[in-house]
Every structure is written in structure tokens, then in C-alpha cells.
Coordinates of C-alpha atoms in Angstrom, one line a residue:
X1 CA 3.2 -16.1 18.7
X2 CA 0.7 -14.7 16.2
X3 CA -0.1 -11.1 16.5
X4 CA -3.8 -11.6 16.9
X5 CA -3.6 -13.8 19.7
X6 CA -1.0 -11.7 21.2
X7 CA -3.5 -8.5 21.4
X8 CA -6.4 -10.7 22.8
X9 CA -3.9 -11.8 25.4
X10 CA -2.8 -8.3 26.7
X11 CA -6.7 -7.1 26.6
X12 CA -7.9 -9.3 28.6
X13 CA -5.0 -9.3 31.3
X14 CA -5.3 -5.7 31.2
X15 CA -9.1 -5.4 31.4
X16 CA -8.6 -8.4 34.1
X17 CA -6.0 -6.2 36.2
X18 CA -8.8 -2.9 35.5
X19 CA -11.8 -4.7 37.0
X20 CA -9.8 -5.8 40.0
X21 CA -8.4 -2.7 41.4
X22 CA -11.0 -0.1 39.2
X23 CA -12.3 1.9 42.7
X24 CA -9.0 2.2 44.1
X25 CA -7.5 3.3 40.8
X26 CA -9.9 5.7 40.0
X27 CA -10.1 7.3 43.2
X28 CA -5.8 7.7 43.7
X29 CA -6.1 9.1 40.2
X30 CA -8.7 11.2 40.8
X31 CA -7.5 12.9 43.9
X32 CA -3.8 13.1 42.7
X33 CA -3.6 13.2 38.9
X34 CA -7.3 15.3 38.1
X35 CA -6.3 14.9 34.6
X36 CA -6.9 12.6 31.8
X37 CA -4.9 9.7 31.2
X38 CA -2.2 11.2 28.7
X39 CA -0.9 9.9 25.4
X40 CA 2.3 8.4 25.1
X41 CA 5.4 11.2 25.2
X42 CA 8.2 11.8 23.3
X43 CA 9.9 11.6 26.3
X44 CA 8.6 7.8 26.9
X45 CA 9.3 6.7 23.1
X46 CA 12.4 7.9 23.6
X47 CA 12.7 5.5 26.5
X48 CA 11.2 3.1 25.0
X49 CA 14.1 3.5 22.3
X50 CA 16.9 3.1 24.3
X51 CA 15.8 -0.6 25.6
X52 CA 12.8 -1.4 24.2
X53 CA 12.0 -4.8 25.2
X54 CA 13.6 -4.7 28.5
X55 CA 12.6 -1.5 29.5
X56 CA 9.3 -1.9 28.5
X57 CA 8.6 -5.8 30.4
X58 CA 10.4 -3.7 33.4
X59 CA 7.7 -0.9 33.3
X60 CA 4.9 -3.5 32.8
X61 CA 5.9 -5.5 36.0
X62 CA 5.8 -2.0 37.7
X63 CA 2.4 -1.4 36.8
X64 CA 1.7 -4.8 38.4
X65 CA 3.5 -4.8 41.1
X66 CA 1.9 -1.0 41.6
X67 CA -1.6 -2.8 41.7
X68 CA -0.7 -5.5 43.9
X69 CA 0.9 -3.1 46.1
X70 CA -2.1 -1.0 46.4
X71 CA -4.1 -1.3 49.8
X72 CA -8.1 -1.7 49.1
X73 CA -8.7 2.2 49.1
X74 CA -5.3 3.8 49.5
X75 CA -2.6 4.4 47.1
X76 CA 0.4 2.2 46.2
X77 CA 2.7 1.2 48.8
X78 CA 6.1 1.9 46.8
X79 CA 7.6 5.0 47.2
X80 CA 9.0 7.4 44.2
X81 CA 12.1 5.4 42.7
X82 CA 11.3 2.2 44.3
X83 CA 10.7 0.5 41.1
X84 CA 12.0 -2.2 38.7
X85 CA 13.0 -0.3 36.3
X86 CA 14.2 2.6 37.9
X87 CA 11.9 5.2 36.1
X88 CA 11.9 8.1 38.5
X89 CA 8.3 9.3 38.9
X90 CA 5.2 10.0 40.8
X91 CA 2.7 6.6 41.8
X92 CA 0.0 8.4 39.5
X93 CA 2.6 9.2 36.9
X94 CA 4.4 5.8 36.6
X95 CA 1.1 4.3 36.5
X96 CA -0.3 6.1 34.0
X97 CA 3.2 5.9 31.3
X98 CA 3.3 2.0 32.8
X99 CA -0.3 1.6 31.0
X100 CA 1.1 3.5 27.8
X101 CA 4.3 1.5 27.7
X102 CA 2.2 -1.6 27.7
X103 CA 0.7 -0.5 25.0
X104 CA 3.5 0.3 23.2
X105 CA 5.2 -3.1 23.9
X106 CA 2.5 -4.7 21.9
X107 CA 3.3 -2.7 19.0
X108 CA 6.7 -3.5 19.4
X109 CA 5.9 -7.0 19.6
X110 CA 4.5 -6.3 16.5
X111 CA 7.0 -4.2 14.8
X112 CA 9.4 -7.5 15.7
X113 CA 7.4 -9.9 14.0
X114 CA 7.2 -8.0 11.3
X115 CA 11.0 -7.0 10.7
X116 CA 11.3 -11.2 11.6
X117 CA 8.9 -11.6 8.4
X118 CA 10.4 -9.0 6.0
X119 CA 14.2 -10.3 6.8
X120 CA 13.3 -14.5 7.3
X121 CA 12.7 -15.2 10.1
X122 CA 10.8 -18.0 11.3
X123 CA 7.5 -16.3 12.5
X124 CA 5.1 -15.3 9.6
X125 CA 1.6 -14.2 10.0
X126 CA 0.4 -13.1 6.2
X127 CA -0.4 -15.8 3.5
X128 CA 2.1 -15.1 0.3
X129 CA 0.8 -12.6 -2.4
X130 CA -1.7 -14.9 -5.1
X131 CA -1.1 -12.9 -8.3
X132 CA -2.3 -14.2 -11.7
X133 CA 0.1 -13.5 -14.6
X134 CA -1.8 -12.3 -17.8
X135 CA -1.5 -15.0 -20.5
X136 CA -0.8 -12.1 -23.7
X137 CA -0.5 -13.1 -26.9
X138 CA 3.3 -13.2 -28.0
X139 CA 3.3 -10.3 -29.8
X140 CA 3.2 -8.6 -26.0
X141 CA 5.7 -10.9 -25.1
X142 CA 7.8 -13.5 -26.5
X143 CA 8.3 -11.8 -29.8
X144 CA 9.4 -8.7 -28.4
X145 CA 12.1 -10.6 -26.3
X146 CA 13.3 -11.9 -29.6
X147 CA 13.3 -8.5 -31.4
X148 CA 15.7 -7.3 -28.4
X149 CA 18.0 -10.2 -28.5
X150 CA 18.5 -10.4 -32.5
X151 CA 19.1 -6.8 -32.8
X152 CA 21.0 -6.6 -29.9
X153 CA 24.8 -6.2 -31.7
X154 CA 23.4 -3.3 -33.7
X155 CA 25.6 -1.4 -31.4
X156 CA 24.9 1.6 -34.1
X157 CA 21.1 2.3 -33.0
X158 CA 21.4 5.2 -30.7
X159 CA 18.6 7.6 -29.1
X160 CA 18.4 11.2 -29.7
X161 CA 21.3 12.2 -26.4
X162 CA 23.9 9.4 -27.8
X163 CA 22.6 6.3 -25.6
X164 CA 22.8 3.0 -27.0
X165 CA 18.9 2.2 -27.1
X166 CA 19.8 -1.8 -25.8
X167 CA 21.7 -1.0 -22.9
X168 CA 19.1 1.2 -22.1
X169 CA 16.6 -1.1 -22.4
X170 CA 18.5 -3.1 -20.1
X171 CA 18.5 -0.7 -17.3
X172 CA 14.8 -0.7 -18.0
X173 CA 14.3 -4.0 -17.7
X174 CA 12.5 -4.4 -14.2
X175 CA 9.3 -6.0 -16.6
X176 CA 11.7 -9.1 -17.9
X177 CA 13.2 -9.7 -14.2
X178 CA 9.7 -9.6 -12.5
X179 CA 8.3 -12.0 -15.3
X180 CA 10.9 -14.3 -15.2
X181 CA 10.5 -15.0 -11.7
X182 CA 6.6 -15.4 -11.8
X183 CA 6.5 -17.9 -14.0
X184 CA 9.3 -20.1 -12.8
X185 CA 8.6 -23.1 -12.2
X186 CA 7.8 -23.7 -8.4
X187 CA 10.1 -25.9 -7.9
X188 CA 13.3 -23.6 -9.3
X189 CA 11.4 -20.5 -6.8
X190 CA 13.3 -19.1 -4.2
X191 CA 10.6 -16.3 -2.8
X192 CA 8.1 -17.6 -1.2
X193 CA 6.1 -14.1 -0.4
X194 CA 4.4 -14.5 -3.7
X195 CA 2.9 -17.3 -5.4
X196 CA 1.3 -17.4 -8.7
X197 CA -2.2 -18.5 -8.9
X198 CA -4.1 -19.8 -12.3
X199 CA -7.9 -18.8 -12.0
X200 CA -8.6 -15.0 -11.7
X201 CA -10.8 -15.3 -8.8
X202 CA -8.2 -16.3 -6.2
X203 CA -5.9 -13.5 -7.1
X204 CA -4.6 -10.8 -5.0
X205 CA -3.2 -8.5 -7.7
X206 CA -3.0 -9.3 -11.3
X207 CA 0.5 -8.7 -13.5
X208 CA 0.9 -7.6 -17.0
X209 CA 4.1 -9.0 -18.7
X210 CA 3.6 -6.2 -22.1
X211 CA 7.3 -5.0 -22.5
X212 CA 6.4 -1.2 -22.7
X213 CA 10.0 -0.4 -23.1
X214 CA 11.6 -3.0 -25.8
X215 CA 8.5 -1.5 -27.9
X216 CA 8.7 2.1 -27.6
X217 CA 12.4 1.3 -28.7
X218 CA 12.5 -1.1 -31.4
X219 CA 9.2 -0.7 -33.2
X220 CA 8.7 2.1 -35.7
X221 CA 6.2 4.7 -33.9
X222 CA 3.2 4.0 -35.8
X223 CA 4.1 0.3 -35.4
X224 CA 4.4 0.9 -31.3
X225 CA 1.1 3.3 -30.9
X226 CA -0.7 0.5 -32.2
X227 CA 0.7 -2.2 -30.4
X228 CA 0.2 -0.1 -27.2
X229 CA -3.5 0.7 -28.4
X230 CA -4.1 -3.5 -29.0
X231 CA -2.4 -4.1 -25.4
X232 CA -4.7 -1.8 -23.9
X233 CA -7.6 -3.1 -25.6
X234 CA -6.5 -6.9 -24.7
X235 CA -6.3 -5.8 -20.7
X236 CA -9.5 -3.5 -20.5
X237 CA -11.6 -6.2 -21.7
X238 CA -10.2 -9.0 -18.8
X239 CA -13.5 -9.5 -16.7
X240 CA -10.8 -8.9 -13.7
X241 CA -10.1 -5.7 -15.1
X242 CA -13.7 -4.1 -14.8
X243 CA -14.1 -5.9 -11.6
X244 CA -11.4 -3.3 -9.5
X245 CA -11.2 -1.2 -12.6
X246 CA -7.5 -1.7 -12.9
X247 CA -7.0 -1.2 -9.1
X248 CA -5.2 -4.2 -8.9
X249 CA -3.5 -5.0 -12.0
X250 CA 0.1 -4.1 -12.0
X251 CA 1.7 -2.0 -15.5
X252 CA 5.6 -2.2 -15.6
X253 CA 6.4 1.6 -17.2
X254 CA 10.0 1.9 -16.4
X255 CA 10.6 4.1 -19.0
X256 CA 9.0 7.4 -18.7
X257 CA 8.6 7.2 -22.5
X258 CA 7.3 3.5 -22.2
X259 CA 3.5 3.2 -23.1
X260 CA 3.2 7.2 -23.4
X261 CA 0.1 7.3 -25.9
X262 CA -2.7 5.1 -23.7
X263 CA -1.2 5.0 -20.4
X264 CA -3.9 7.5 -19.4
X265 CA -6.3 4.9 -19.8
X266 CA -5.0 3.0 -17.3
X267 CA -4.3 5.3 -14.5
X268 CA -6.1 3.6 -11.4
X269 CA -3.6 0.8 -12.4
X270 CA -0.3 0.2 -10.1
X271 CA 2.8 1.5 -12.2
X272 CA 5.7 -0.1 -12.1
X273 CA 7.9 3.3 -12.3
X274 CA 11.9 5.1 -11.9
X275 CA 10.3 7.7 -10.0
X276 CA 7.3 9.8 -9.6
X277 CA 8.8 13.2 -11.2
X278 CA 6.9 15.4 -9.1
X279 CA 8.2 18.3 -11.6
X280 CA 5.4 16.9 -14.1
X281 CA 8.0 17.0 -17.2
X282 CA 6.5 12.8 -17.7
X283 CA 3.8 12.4 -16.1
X284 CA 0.4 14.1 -16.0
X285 CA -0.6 15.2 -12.4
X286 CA -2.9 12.4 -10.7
X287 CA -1.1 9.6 -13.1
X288 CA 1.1 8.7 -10.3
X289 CA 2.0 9.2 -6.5
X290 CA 3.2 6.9 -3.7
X291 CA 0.1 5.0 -2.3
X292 CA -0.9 3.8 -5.6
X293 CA 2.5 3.6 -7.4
X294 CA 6.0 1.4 -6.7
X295 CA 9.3 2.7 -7.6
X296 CA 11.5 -0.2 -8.3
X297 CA 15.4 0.0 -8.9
X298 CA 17.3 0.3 -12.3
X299 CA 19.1 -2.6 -13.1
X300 CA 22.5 -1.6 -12.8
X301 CA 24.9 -1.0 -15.9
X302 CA 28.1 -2.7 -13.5
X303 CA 28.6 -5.4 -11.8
X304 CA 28.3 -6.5 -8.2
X305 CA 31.6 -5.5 -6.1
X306 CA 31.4 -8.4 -3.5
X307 CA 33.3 -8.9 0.1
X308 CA 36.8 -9.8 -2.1
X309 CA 36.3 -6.6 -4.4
X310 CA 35.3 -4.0 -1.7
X311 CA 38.4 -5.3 0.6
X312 CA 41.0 -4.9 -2.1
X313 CA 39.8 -1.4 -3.3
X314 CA 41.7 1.1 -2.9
X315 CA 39.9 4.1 -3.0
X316 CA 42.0 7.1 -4.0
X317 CA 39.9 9.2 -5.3
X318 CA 36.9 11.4 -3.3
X319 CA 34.6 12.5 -6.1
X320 CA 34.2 10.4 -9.3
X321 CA 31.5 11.1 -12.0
X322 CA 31.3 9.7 -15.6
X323 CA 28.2 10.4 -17.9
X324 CA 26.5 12.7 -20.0
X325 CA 27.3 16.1 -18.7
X326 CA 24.1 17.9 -20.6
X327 CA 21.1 16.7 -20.0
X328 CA 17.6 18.1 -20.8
X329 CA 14.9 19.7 -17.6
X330 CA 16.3 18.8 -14.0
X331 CA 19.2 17.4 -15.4
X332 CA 20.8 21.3 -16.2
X333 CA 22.3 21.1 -13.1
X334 CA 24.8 18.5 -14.5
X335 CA 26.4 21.3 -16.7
X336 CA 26.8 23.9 -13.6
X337 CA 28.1 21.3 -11.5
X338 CA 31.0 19.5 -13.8
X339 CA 32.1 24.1 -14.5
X340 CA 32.3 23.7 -10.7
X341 CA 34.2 20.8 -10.0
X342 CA 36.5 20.8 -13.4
X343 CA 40.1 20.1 -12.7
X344 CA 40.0 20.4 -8.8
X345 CA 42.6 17.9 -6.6
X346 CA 41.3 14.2 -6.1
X347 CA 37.6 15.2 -8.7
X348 CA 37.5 12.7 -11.5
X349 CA 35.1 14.2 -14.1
X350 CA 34.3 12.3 -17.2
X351 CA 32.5 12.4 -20.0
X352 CA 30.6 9.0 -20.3
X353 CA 31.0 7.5 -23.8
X354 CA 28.8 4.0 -24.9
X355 CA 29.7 0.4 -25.2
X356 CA 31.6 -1.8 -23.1
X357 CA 34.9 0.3 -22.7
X358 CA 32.5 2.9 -21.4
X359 CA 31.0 0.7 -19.0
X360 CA 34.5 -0.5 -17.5
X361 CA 35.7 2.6 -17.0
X362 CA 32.7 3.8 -15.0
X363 CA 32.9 0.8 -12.9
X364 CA 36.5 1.0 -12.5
X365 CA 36.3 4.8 -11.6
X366 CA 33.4 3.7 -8.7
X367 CA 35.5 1.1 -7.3
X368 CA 38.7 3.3 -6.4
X369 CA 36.4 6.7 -5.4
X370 CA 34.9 7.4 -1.7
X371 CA 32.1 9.0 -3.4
X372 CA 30.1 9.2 -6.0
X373 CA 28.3 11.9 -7.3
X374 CA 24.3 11.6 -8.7
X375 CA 22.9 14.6 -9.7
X376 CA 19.3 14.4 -11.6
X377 CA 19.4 12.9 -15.5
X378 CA 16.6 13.9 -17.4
X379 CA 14.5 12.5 -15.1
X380 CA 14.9 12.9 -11.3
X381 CA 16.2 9.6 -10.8
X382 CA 19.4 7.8 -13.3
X383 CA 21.0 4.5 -12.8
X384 CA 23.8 5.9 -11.8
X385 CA 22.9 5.4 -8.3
X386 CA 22.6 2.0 -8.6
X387 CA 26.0 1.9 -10.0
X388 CA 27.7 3.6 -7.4
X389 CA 25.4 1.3 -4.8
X390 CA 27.0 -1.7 -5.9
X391 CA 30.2 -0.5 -6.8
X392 CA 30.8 0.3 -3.2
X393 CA 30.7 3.7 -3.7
X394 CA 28.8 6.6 -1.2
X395 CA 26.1 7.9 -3.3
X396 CA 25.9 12.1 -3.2
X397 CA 22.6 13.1 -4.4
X398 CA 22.0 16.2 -5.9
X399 CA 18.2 15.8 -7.0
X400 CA 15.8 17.8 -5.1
X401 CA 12.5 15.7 -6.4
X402 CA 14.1 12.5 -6.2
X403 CA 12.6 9.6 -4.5
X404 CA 13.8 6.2 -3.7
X405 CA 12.7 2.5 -4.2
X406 CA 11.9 0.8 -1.2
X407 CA 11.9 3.4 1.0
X408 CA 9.7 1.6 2.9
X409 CA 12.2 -0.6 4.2
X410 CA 15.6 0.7 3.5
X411 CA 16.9 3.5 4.9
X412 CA 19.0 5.8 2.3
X413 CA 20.1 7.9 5.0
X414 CA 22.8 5.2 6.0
X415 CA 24.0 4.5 2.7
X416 CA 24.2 8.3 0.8
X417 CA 25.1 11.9 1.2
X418 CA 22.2 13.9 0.3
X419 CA 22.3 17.4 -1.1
X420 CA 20.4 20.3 -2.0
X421 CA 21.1 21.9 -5.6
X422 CA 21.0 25.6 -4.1
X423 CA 23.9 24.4 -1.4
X424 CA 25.8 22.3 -4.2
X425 CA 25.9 25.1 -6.5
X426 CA 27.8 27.6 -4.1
X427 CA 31.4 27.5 -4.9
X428 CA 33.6 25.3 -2.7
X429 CA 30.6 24.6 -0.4
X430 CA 30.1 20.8 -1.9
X431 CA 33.6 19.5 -1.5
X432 CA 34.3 21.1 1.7
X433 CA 31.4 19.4 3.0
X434 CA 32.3 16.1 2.0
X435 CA 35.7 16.8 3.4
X436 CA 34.7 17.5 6.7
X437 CA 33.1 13.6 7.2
X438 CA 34.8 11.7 9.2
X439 CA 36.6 8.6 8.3
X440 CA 34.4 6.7 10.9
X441 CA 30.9 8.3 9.5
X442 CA 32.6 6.9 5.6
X443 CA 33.5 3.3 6.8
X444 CA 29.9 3.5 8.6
X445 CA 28.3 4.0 5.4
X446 CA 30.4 1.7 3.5
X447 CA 29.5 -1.0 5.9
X448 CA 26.0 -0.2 5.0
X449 CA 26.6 -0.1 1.4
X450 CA 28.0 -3.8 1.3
X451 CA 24.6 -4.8 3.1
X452 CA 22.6 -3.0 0.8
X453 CA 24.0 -4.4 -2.2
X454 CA 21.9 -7.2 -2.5
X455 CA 18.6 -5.5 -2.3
X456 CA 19.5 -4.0 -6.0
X457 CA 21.2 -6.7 -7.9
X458 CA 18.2 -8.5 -9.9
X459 CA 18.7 -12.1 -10.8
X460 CA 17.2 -15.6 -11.6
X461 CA 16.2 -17.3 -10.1
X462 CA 15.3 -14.0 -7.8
X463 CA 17.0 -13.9 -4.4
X464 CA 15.5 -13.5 -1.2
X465 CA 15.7 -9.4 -0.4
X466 CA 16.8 -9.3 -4.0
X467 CA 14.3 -6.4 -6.0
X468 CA 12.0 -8.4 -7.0
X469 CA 11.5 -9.8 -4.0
X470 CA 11.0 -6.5 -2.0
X471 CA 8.9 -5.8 -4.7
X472 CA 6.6 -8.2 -3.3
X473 CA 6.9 -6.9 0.0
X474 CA 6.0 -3.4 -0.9
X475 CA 3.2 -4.2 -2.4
X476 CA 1.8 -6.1 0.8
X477 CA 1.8 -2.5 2.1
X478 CA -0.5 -1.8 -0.6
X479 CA -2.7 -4.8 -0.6
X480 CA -5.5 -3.3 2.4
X481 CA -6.0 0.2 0.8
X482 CA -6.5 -1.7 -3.0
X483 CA -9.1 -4.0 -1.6
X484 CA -10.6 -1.0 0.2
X485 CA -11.5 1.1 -3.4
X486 CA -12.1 -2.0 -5.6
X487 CA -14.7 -3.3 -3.3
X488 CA -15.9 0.3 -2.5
X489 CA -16.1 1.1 -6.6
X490 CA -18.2 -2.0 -6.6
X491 CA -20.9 -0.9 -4.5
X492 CA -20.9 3.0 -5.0
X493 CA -24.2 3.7 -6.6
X494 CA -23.5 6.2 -9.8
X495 CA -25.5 9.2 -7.8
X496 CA -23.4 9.4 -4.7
X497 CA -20.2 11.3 -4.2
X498 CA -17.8 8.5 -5.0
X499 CA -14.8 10.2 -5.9
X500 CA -12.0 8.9 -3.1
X501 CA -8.5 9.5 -3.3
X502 CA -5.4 10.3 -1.5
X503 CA -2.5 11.3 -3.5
X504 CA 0.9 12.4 -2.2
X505 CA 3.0 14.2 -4.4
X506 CA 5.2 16.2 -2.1
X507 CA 8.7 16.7 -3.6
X508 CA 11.3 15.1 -1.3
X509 CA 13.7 17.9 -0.8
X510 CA 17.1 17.2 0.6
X511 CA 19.2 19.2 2.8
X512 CA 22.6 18.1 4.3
X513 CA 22.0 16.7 7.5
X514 CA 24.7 16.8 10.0
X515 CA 26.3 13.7 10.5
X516 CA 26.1 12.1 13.9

């Protein structure tokens, strides 16, 4: 049933049901409940909770059955616990939560039809996503693609801390994935939340395929500051841009390096990003922050442990770690950690070293370990995570600023341990902690971690609940409050007060939270 209809439905019974009974219900409340009707309790979500369609159709046919039961100027008829549902309660009182339960069952209603949407179901009530993909001139595109494949065996080219700069482009590489998928053929599409349009005017948000990272990488850095000054030029002057003034264009800047020198320029613009750094090492303050911003997943570095994989692991070990063990900023805490955990029974510390016998022994360390431990890289965020996500492995974050793609629809909480750095840096206090869950609690969250796979592995053609299709998704969220401040830019005379924001840029501190 569509939403709309659905609210016009329950108004009018309920204003129907109002008009009928109004002078007795106004004079029982009066007299016995003085009172304004309340707001909906804790107490009722809470029972709302526990059943929430049947308890909440029960408490509706209460209300009725209270009005039909009501003489023409006494109270109701039913005596206290004489009701469907078996909500204990005064008349006045049931009445009065009946009529905010009913209200609530439409937002439930809602709240279904939306988790039906978001996972496929049958019943969807928002047209698909238009957006218009940015025909660049190759140099933004194609040719950069072909840099990165033909230098791709120069396994020699390393960045400053020892990474190989193309497998780091890969893990980067969120811009090529997203691409790829938007200008698929329609026929080889699997998503059907988004669908490119080809005149400006129809689209919803507009994409700009410049690969920010293969550039910052490959090119010389006069050669990539003046690239990144001619792909800003080449946007600003789209009519669409100066219509929204960026608002609704979307900049993949995966790397926190990527597209450094102008980004600034583009700052009302929807950044693809790793994560918002609220510690302002790489990014200026008011560049970036939730509402305006998506953090998207890095691609990961191993490969998918399916049902077969995660059956036959045998997971021996209950704290595994391979990387770089000194990094630069947040990423200090690495060093403290790896002094703490050195040598102890069933800790597997590592040094991480580059190329493919680097990358098998991380994933062959993730896939016979409980858990897996994240602390922050040099950003907040690393793709280690993502590693240990699909390797099966139980995430333990150790990042204090850290926040997480998607959080608008998955829930980290059921796939990952999460730490503070004060309490991981007391001695003993980490593994003991990790010793004390319960084998139920770790075959709870591994359960969720083989579910959860999916929604990180990137692909082509792109999977339904894949990344880049909750991408999409997210950026539904987004579409109201963009329309709101391009149209509103357009209209503001230059006289009025027309600076409008609402950034959020609080640091997502983690604490261990007992485990249920």
C-alpha cells in the first residue's frame, strides 16, 4: 500500500472516530485525566518493541472497541484489564497511549516499507535516483585508466611509508567502481535505485568520473596541480554547476591527498570520502561533515571468504594484526599497542610487507584469527577493516574519530568490538576484555559478519546491497535537504542573511559496551 494513501486513510478514520464520540471524550477526559494528552513514552516504545505489529493492531482495536463501548455521556464500559491486548491501565490512560500507539503504527508501517525497499522487497514508493554522468574529456578519464594499467608491474614505485602506490590506488578505487556501473549499459544493470539520465535538466544529482587519486599518484606534481586546476575549471563552468552551486554534483576524493590543491573550490559539492577526520590533520574545518558528505568503503586488499571458506576455518588464533606498525598523527597508537601485545600467547603481530606474498599472508592470518585488530592508520579510518570484514574476522577498533560507511543502514555494533585508545592502552585491560566474550556473543557476530560481507565487496556488474548500490541509497537520504539549499541559493536575494548550514562534526568516540 503506498505510504501516502496509507496516512490519508488513518486521518480520516481517526478524525471520523473524533467527531463521533468528541463530547463524551472530552468530558471523561476532562473530569478524569485534567491533563494534556501526553507524548508517546519510553515505556510504550518499549512496548511497541517487543511486538510491534501485533501489539500495536491490538491497542488500536482497544481504542475502538473503548469508543464503541462508551455510553452517550458516560465513560467506557470496560473495566481496567478488560482489553485485547492485555495492557493494564486506566480507561483515560489506555485511551490516550491507544491514540499514540496508532500513531506510531503508521510510522511503523512506514519504517516497514521502507526496510521492504532498502532490502527488495516488492513495495517501492520513490522513483530511482536520475543522475547525469559528466562527459570529461579523456585526459580526466580514459587516459588516466591507461596510465594505471601500463604502469601497473612497476612494482618498484613506492610512496614515502613503503606502500606500493598501485595497490593503493586500488583500495582507492571507489571512483572506477561507481563509474563503471553508471555507464553500463542498461541492459547488463543490476541496480535499479539509480538510473542514468542524458539531459541535465532531469537530473537528480550530477557525477564527476575525474580520477583524483590515479593522478595525484602517477603524474609529476606540477603535471597533477594543473590537471586538477583544468578539472576544476571544466566542472565550474557546467550551467548545472552554477545552477545548485555544486550542491548536487558528486566529487569522488577517496584519498585524502586526492585533489588537495582546488578541492576548496568545490566545497558545497558531495565528497565521496574514507572518513571525515574530525582531528582536521586532511581536511579544513567546514570542507566536510555527515549531511553533506558520504563515506564509502575501501575496496578490500583480500578476497571474499564465502559460506565454504568461513565453515572450514579454523580459527586458532584470538588477535591477528599485519601492517605498518608506525604510522604518522592518530596512527601513533599503532607503535604503543604492537610494545603491548608483543609476544603474548595466541597475539599474532606482523609487520606488513608489499606485494602479493604480503597480501596472502594477511589474508591467511584473518582467516584462522577470532579477531582482528584495527587501530587508526594515518588517517582514522584504513582498509584493514574491510579486510578483516570479509575475511570473517571480528573487527576491534581502536580509533576514537572513526566513522563508518553506511551507518545509516548497517549496524557496526553487531559485526565489531569497539574500543577506546585510553582503555586499550592499559596493560592487560584489552585482551582480557576480549577474553571475557562469550563463545555465543563471537558466533553471534560472525553470523553477522557473513551477512555483512556483501555490502563491501565492489564488483561489475554492481550487486544489489553491494557498495555501490548502498551508495545510492544513502544518498536518497540526502536528496530532500540538497533540493532544499539549491533552490533556496536560487532565490536568496544578495542582501538577506543567506548563510544556512548545519554541519556535524562530532568525533564518534567508542567505549566498550557490555555485551548482552
Amino acid at each position: 500500500m503506498d505510504f501516502t494513501h496509507l496516512i490519508a486513510e488513518a486521518e480520516r478514520e481517526k478524525q471520523e472516530y473524533y467527531e463521533q464520540h468528541r463530547n463524551a471524550y472530552e468530558a471523561y477526559v476532562s473530569v478524569n485525566t485534567p491533563a494534556p494528552p501526553p507524548q508517546p513514552t519510553r515505556s510504550t516504545h518499549r512496548y511497541i518493541h517487543r511486538d510491534r505489529e501485533g501489539a500495536n493492531k491490538r491497542l488500536v482495536a482497544d481504542y475502538f472497541s473503548h469508543l464503541s463501548g462508551m455510553n452517550s455521556f458516560g465513560g467506557p464500559t470496560a473495566r481496567r484489564g478488560q482489553h485485547l491486548s492485555g495492557h493494564k491501565g486506566s480507561g483515560p490512560t489506555l485511551i490516550l497511549e491507544a491514540v499514540a500507539d496508532y500513531r506510531l503504527w503508521i510510522c511503523y508501517n512506514e519504517t516497514v516499507l521502507i526496510e521492504k525497499r532498502l532490502y527488495g522487497g516488492e513495495t517501492s514508493f520513490y522513483s530511482p535516483i536520475r543522475v547525469y554522468v559528466y562527459d570529461m574529456p579523456s585526459k580526466f578519464t580514459y587516459d588516466l585508466l591507461w596510465l594505471f594499467h601500463n604502469t601497473y608491474k612497476e612494482t618498484t614505485n613506492l610512496t614515502s611509508n613503503g606502500s606500493p602506490v598501485h595497490r593503493l590506488i586500488e583500495q582507492h578505487s571507489i571512483d572506477y567502481w561507481l563509474w563503471a556501473d553508471l555507464i553500463a549499459p542498461e541492459s547488463e544493470r543490476l541496480l535499479k535505485n539509480v538510473v542514468r539520465v542524458h539531459k541535465q535538466e532531469e537530473a537528480d544529482l550530477f557525477y564527476i568520473p575525474f580520477f583524483t587519486t590515479i593522478s595525484f599518484f602517477l603524474l609529476e606534481k606540477q603535471q597533477c596541480k594543473a590537471i586538477y586546476r583544468e578539472a576544476l575549471k571544466w566542472v565550474t563552468d557546467q550551467p548545472a554547476w552554477n545552477w545548485s552551486e555544486g550542491r548536487d554534483h558528486i566529487l569522488p576524493v577517496h584519498h585524502p591527498w586526492s585533489f588537495k590543491s582546488v578541492r576548496k573550490f568545490m566545497k558545497k559539492a558531495i565528497w565521496l570520502l574514507p572518513d571525515v577526520d574530525s582531528t582536521g590533520n586532511w581536511y579544513k574545518p567546514g570542507q566536510v561533515y555527515l549531511e553533506k558528505d558520504l563515506i564509502l568503503p575501501y575496496v578490500p586488499n583480500v578476497h571474499l571468504c564465502d559460506s565454504k571458506c568461513l565453515s572450514d576455518s579454523k580459527r586458532t588464533t584470538l588477535l591477528f594484526f599485519r601492517g605498518r606498525l608506525k604510522r604518522n598523527a592518530g596512527g601513533k597508537i599503532r607503535a604503543k599497542l604492537v610494545a603491548e601485545l608483543n609476544g603474548v600467547k595466541d597475539v599474532v603481530i606482523e609487520e606488513g610487507t608489499a606485494g602479493e606474498d604480503g597480501k596472502n599472508a594477511a589474508q591467511i592470518g584473518m582467516r584462522k584469527s577470532i579477531f582482528c585488530l584495527n587501530p587508526a592508520g594515518d588517517t582514522p579510518s584504513s582498509a584493514r577493516l574491510f579486510d578483516a570484514i570479509v575475511s570473517g574476522c571480528i573487527p576491534v577498533i581502536v580509533s576514537d574519530e572513526l566513522e563508518f560507511p553506511f551507518e545509516g543502514i548497517l549496524d557496526y555494533r553487531k559485526v565489531a568490538v569497539f574500543v577506546s585508545s585510553s582503555d586499550a592502552m592499559q596493560p592487560g585491560w584489552l585482551l582480557s576484555y576480549l577474553r571475557n566474550i562469550s563463545p555465543s556473543q563471537i558466533r553471534q557476530k560472525q553470523t553477522s559478519l557473513a551477512k555483512y560481507s556483501r555490502h563491501f565487496v565492489y564488483s561489475h556488474p554492481a550487486q544489489p546491497l553491494g557498495p555501490e548500490d548502498l551508495v545510492w541509497r544513502m544518498m536518497a537520504g540526502k536528496l530532500v535537504n540538497i533540493k532544499l539549499h539549491s533552490r533556496r541559493s536560487q532565490r536568496v536575494v544578495k542582501e538577506s542573511r543567506s548563510i544556512c548550514s548545519c554541519e556535524c562534526r562530532r568525533p564518534n568516540s567508542t567505549s566498550p559496551v557490555p555485551f548482552s
